[in-house]
Amino acid sequence: MTLAGPPHDSPGLQAFTVLIARGVQSTVDGLSAEVRRAVLAELFRMGALACEAHSGQAACPPYTLRLDVADCRMHVELDPTRTRLSLTGLTRPRPH
């Protein structure tokens, strides 16, 4: 087995873990492929931005964000100290 890590010339490079809460996974699975891609892309984009923003800074308490992506309301908990982003809630509007 080979383990991959950051290149030696990239000091401070950090990874964020993106988690989907167990109770939210079925909602994510029920999304259309296009909407699911948009939601997941936004999660990973947020993780990358958080990684840049909090790299090398002092400990920061977790905080919660609410945002709308592809007609879905997302509740995301960001824990910079543990480099973890969690999708804790996802709702989508009911069809008319």
C-alpha positions as MATLAB code, in Angstrom:
seq = 'MTLAGPPHDSPGLQAFTVLIARGVQSTVDGLSAEVRRAVLAELFRMGALACEAHSGQAACPPYTLRLDVADCRMHVELDPTRTRLSLTGLTRPRPH';
ca = [
       0.000    0.000    0.000;
       1.226    3.493   -0.828;
       0.284    6.485    1.260;
       0.012    9.829   -0.461;
       0.756   13.066    1.306;
       1.338   16.676    0.434;
       4.448   17.481   -1.562;
       7.432   18.489    0.548;
       7.398   21.952   -1.022;
       3.853   22.666    0.250;
       4.259   23.598    3.920;
       1.033   24.302    5.747;
      -1.084   22.336    3.281;
      -3.965   20.882    5.217;
      -6.919   18.663    4.395;
     -10.492   19.020    5.585;
     -12.712   16.039    6.254;
     -16.217   16.403    4.825;
     -18.875   14.371    6.626;
     -22.558   13.823    5.899;
     -24.603   13.073    9.000;
     -26.218    9.633    8.933;
     -29.723   11.088    9.148;
     -29.029   13.377    6.184;
     -27.523   10.740    3.882;
     -30.901    9.418    2.683;
     -31.946   12.956    1.704;
     -28.704   13.417   -0.237;
     -29.233   10.034   -1.915;
     -32.747   11.089   -2.951;
     -31.571   14.192   -4.805;
     -31.323   14.232   -8.571;
     -27.785   13.649   -9.839;
     -27.394   17.305  -10.855;
     -28.536   18.676   -7.497;
     -26.469   16.114   -5.570;
     -23.349   17.161   -7.533;
     -24.032   20.827   -6.736;
     -24.489   20.109   -3.017;
     -21.345   17.964   -2.779;
     -19.312   20.427   -4.831;
     -20.323   23.229   -2.474;
     -19.301   21.174    0.570;
     -15.862   20.494   -0.843;
     -15.483   24.108   -2.004;
     -16.291   25.290    1.520;
     -13.787   22.817    2.981;
     -11.049   24.069    0.671;
     -11.800   27.708    1.503;
     -11.920   26.973    5.225;
      -8.605   25.172    4.951;
      -7.029   28.266    3.402;
      -8.715   30.693    5.788;
      -7.814   28.869    9.002;
      -4.391   27.510    8.056;
      -1.837   28.357   10.726;
      -4.292   30.327   12.862;
      -5.082   29.851   16.515;
      -7.841   27.448   17.528;
     -11.298   28.534   16.405;
     -14.549   27.195   17.880;
     -16.960   25.315   15.607;
     -19.622   27.379   13.888;
     -22.739   26.660   11.865;
     -23.612   27.987    8.433;
     -26.949   27.946    6.633;
     -26.960   28.347    2.890;
     -29.070   27.674   -0.159;
     -27.598   25.594   -2.974;
     -29.565   24.291   -5.967;
     -32.895   24.971   -4.222;
     -31.768   23.075   -1.101;
     -31.273   24.570    2.352;
     -28.014   23.250    3.794;
     -26.954   23.346    7.455;
     -23.211   22.918    7.740;
     -21.069   22.759   10.874;
     -17.491   23.847   10.355;
     -14.897   22.854   12.959;
     -11.591   24.448   11.915;
      -9.657   23.061   14.889;
     -10.514   19.481   13.909;
     -10.425   20.334   10.167;
     -13.901   18.919    9.758;
     -16.942   20.122    7.860;
     -20.245   18.317    8.496;
     -23.500   18.484    6.571;
     -25.936   18.312    9.485;
     -29.164   19.236    7.722;
     -30.566   19.323    4.216;
     -34.054   20.268    3.166;
     -35.477   20.839   -0.258;
     -38.707   22.558   -1.226;
     -41.702   20.394   -1.871;
     -42.875   20.259   -5.486;
     -45.968   22.350   -6.190;
];
